Amino acid sequence: MTDRPVEIHERRILGTELLWAFGVGVLIAATLSVIVFTALTRDINPPSNVERSDPKTLHLSGEFAEHNLGTTVGSDGRVTVRVIATQFMFVPRCIAVPRGRPVTLRCASLLPMSSTASWLLEPT
């Protein structure tokens, strides 16, 4: 007679665990569905206009030569900022740009591909 209540409790516990597992599976499936849907509908793709550069010679000539770094105003009035990201700082460290004008930011990295750099943009 005592085996019957234990068997009922085990079935109830098993039912509760199966319900919990089903609920977690539904939440995981919903999360993955939202991620896939967002990636497909918002065209989230890797950048297609990545320009490769050689970090050893980047600062010697061309667009990111040391004399070209910082803010420049072209003959057409366009403002361009060129910056190099190194492991522990940006070159130049501080950039002044004119207020109320569009700015093109050109950045090159001397970091390995697995590293990341972050920007802090503050109005002054």
mmCIF file of C-alpha atoms in Angstrom:
data_model
loop_
_atom_site.group_PDB
_atom_site.id
_atom_site.type_symbol
_atom_site.label_atom_id
_atom_site.label_comp_id
_atom_site.label_asym_id
_atom_site.label_seq_id
_atom_site.Cartn_x
_atom_site.Cartn_y
_atom_site.Cartn_z
ATOM 1 C CA MET A 1 0.000 0.000 0.000
ATOM 2 C CA THR A 2 2.849 2.411 0.593
ATOM 3 C CA ASP A 3 4.221 1.889 -2.933
ATOM 4 C CA ARG A 4 1.187 3.550 -4.496
ATOM 5 C CA PRO A 5 1.654 7.110 -3.048
ATOM 6 C CA VAL A 6 5.383 7.069 -3.886
ATOM 7 C CA GLU A 7 4.573 6.114 -7.471
ATOM 8 C CA ILE A 8 2.030 8.958 -7.717
ATOM 9 C CA HIS A 9 4.583 11.467 -6.385
ATOM 10 C CA GLU A 10 7.216 10.253 -8.858
ATOM 11 C CA ARG A 11 4.791 10.661 -11.758
ATOM 12 C CA ARG A 12 3.904 14.150 -10.575
ATOM 13 C CA ILE A 13 7.593 15.089 -10.265
ATOM 14 C CA LEU A 14 8.326 13.656 -13.716
ATOM 15 C CA GLY A 15 5.395 15.592 -15.204
ATOM 16 C CA THR A 16 6.594 18.822 -13.598
ATOM 17 C CA GLU A 17 10.148 18.293 -14.874
ATOM 18 C CA LEU A 18 8.904 17.572 -18.390
ATOM 19 C CA LEU A 19 6.749 20.708 -18.318
ATOM 20 C CA TRP A 20 9.745 22.748 -17.139
ATOM 21 C CA ALA A 21 11.982 21.278 -19.880
ATOM 22 C CA PHE A 22 9.327 22.019 -22.519
ATOM 23 C CA GLY A 23 9.022 25.629 -21.310
ATOM 24 C CA VAL A 24 12.793 26.151 -21.431
ATOM 25 C CA GLY A 25 12.922 24.618 -24.918
ATOM 26 C CA VAL A 26 10.192 27.004 -26.099
ATOM 27 C CA LEU A 27 12.081 30.013 -24.694
ATOM 28 C CA ILE A 28 15.347 28.932 -26.340
ATOM 29 C CA ALA A 29 13.589 28.362 -29.666
ATOM 30 C CA ALA A 30 11.885 31.781 -29.423
ATOM 31 C CA THR A 31 15.184 33.534 -28.653
ATOM 32 C CA LEU A 32 16.980 31.874 -31.561
ATOM 33 C CA SER A 33 14.050 32.656 -33.863
ATOM 34 C CA VAL A 34 14.215 36.361 -32.965
ATOM 35 C CA ILE A 35 17.979 36.414 -33.584
ATOM 36 C CA VAL A 36 17.675 34.727 -36.987
ATOM 37 C CA PHE A 37 14.682 36.858 -37.994
ATOM 38 C CA THR A 38 16.467 40.080 -37.053
ATOM 39 C CA ALA A 39 19.650 39.062 -38.862
ATOM 40 C CA LEU A 40 17.741 38.240 -42.049
ATOM 41 C CA THR A 41 15.355 41.199 -42.113
ATOM 42 C CA ARG A 42 17.785 43.902 -41.018
ATOM 43 C CA ASP A 43 20.531 42.769 -43.379
ATOM 44 C CA ILE A 44 23.062 42.293 -40.616
ATOM 45 C CA ASN A 45 26.149 41.198 -42.493
ATOM 46 C CA PRO A 46 29.869 41.597 -42.043
ATOM 47 C CA PRO A 47 31.178 44.872 -43.443
ATOM 48 C CA SER A 48 31.735 44.595 -47.161
ATOM 49 C CA ASN A 49 33.933 47.659 -47.626
ATOM 50 C CA VAL A 50 36.831 46.613 -45.416
ATOM 51 C CA GLU A 51 40.139 47.888 -46.726
ATOM 52 C CA ARG A 52 43.149 45.761 -45.803
ATOM 53 C CA SER A 53 46.347 47.503 -44.773
ATOM 54 C CA ASP A 54 49.818 46.504 -43.638
ATOM 55 C CA PRO A 55 50.331 47.701 -40.043
ATOM 56 C CA LYS A 56 54.108 47.796 -40.478
ATOM 57 C CA THR A 57 54.034 50.395 -43.261
ATOM 58 C CA LEU A 58 50.697 52.108 -42.622
ATOM 59 C CA HIS A 59 52.150 55.228 -40.978
ATOM 60 C CA LEU A 60 54.974 55.701 -43.483
ATOM 61 C CA SER A 61 53.079 56.856 -46.565
ATOM 62 C CA GLY A 62 49.617 57.323 -48.022
ATOM 63 C CA GLU A 63 46.425 58.395 -46.340
ATOM 64 C CA PHE A 64 47.531 57.461 -42.812
ATOM 65 C CA ALA A 65 51.029 58.944 -42.934
ATOM 66 C CA GLU A 66 51.895 60.856 -39.784
ATOM 67 C CA HIS A 67 51.554 64.268 -41.441
ATOM 68 C CA ASN A 68 47.994 63.405 -42.641
ATOM 69 C CA LEU A 69 46.597 62.382 -39.255
ATOM 70 C CA GLY A 70 44.024 64.538 -37.477
ATOM 71 C CA THR A 71 41.398 66.894 -38.853
ATOM 72 C CA THR A 72 41.662 68.260 -42.381
ATOM 73 C CA VAL A 73 39.311 70.478 -44.360
ATOM 74 C CA GLY A 74 39.333 69.798 -48.094
ATOM 75 C CA SER A 75 39.097 72.399 -50.830
ATOM 76 C CA ASP A 76 35.381 71.550 -51.176
ATOM 77 C CA GLY A 77 34.807 72.226 -47.468
ATOM 78 C CA ARG A 78 34.474 68.578 -46.403
ATOM 79 C CA VAL A 79 35.919 67.728 -43.011
ATOM 80 C CA THR A 80 37.863 64.471 -42.748
ATOM 81 C CA VAL A 81 39.408 63.009 -39.618
ATOM 82 C CA ARG A 82 42.108 60.345 -39.941
ATOM 83 C CA VAL A 83 43.012 58.286 -36.877
ATOM 84 C CA ILE A 84 45.204 55.268 -36.209
ATOM 85 C CA ALA A 85 44.211 52.933 -33.350
ATOM 86 C CA THR A 86 47.173 51.369 -31.564
ATOM 87 C CA GLN A 87 47.079 48.902 -28.704
ATOM 88 C CA PHE A 88 46.764 51.455 -25.909
ATOM 89 C CA MET A 89 45.819 54.746 -27.573
ATOM 90 C CA PHE A 90 44.617 56.561 -30.655
ATOM 91 C CA VAL A 91 46.916 58.749 -32.756
ATOM 92 C CA PRO A 92 46.254 61.676 -32.535
ATOM 93 C CA ARG A 93 44.931 61.508 -28.984
ATOM 94 C CA CYS A 94 42.567 64.478 -29.255
ATOM 95 C CA ILE A 95 40.648 65.545 -32.340
ATOM 96 C CA ALA A 96 38.937 68.910 -32.792
ATOM 97 C CA VAL A 97 36.227 69.200 -35.426
ATOM 98 C CA PRO A 98 34.069 72.166 -36.447
ATOM 99 C CA ARG A 99 30.611 72.304 -34.903
ATOM 100 C CA GLY A 100 27.549 71.783 -37.075
ATOM 101 C CA ARG A 101 29.358 70.269 -40.062
ATOM 102 C CA PRO A 102 29.341 66.660 -41.247
ATOM 103 C CA VAL A 103 32.587 64.823 -40.543
ATOM 104 C CA THR A 104 34.017 61.767 -42.289
ATOM 105 C CA LEU A 105 35.916 59.560 -39.851
ATOM 106 C CA ARG A 106 38.629 57.382 -41.398
ATOM 107 C CA CYS A 107 40.233 54.944 -38.998
ATOM 108 C CA ALA A 108 42.957 52.351 -39.412
ATOM 109 C CA SER A 109 43.966 49.843 -36.791
ATOM 110 C CA LEU A 110 47.361 48.504 -35.841
ATOM 111 C CA LEU A 111 45.597 45.966 -33.616
ATOM 112 C CA PRO A 112 45.316 42.267 -34.379
ATOM 113 C CA MET A 113 41.970 41.241 -35.882
ATOM 114 C CA SER A 114 40.871 39.665 -32.574
ATOM 115 C CA SER A 115 41.225 42.968 -30.678
ATOM 116 C CA THR A 116 38.628 45.700 -30.390
ATOM 117 C CA ALA A 117 38.861 49.447 -30.025
ATOM 118 C CA SER A 118 36.247 51.748 -28.544
ATOM 119 C CA TRP A 119 35.414 55.403 -29.108
ATOM 120 C CA LEU A 120 34.215 58.006 -26.633
ATOM 121 C CA LEU A 121 32.642 60.956 -28.439
ATOM 122 C CA GLU A 122 31.840 63.936 -26.235
ATOM 123 C CA PRO A 123 30.541 67.338 -27.324
ATOM 124 C CA THR A 124 32.737 70.206 -26.138
#
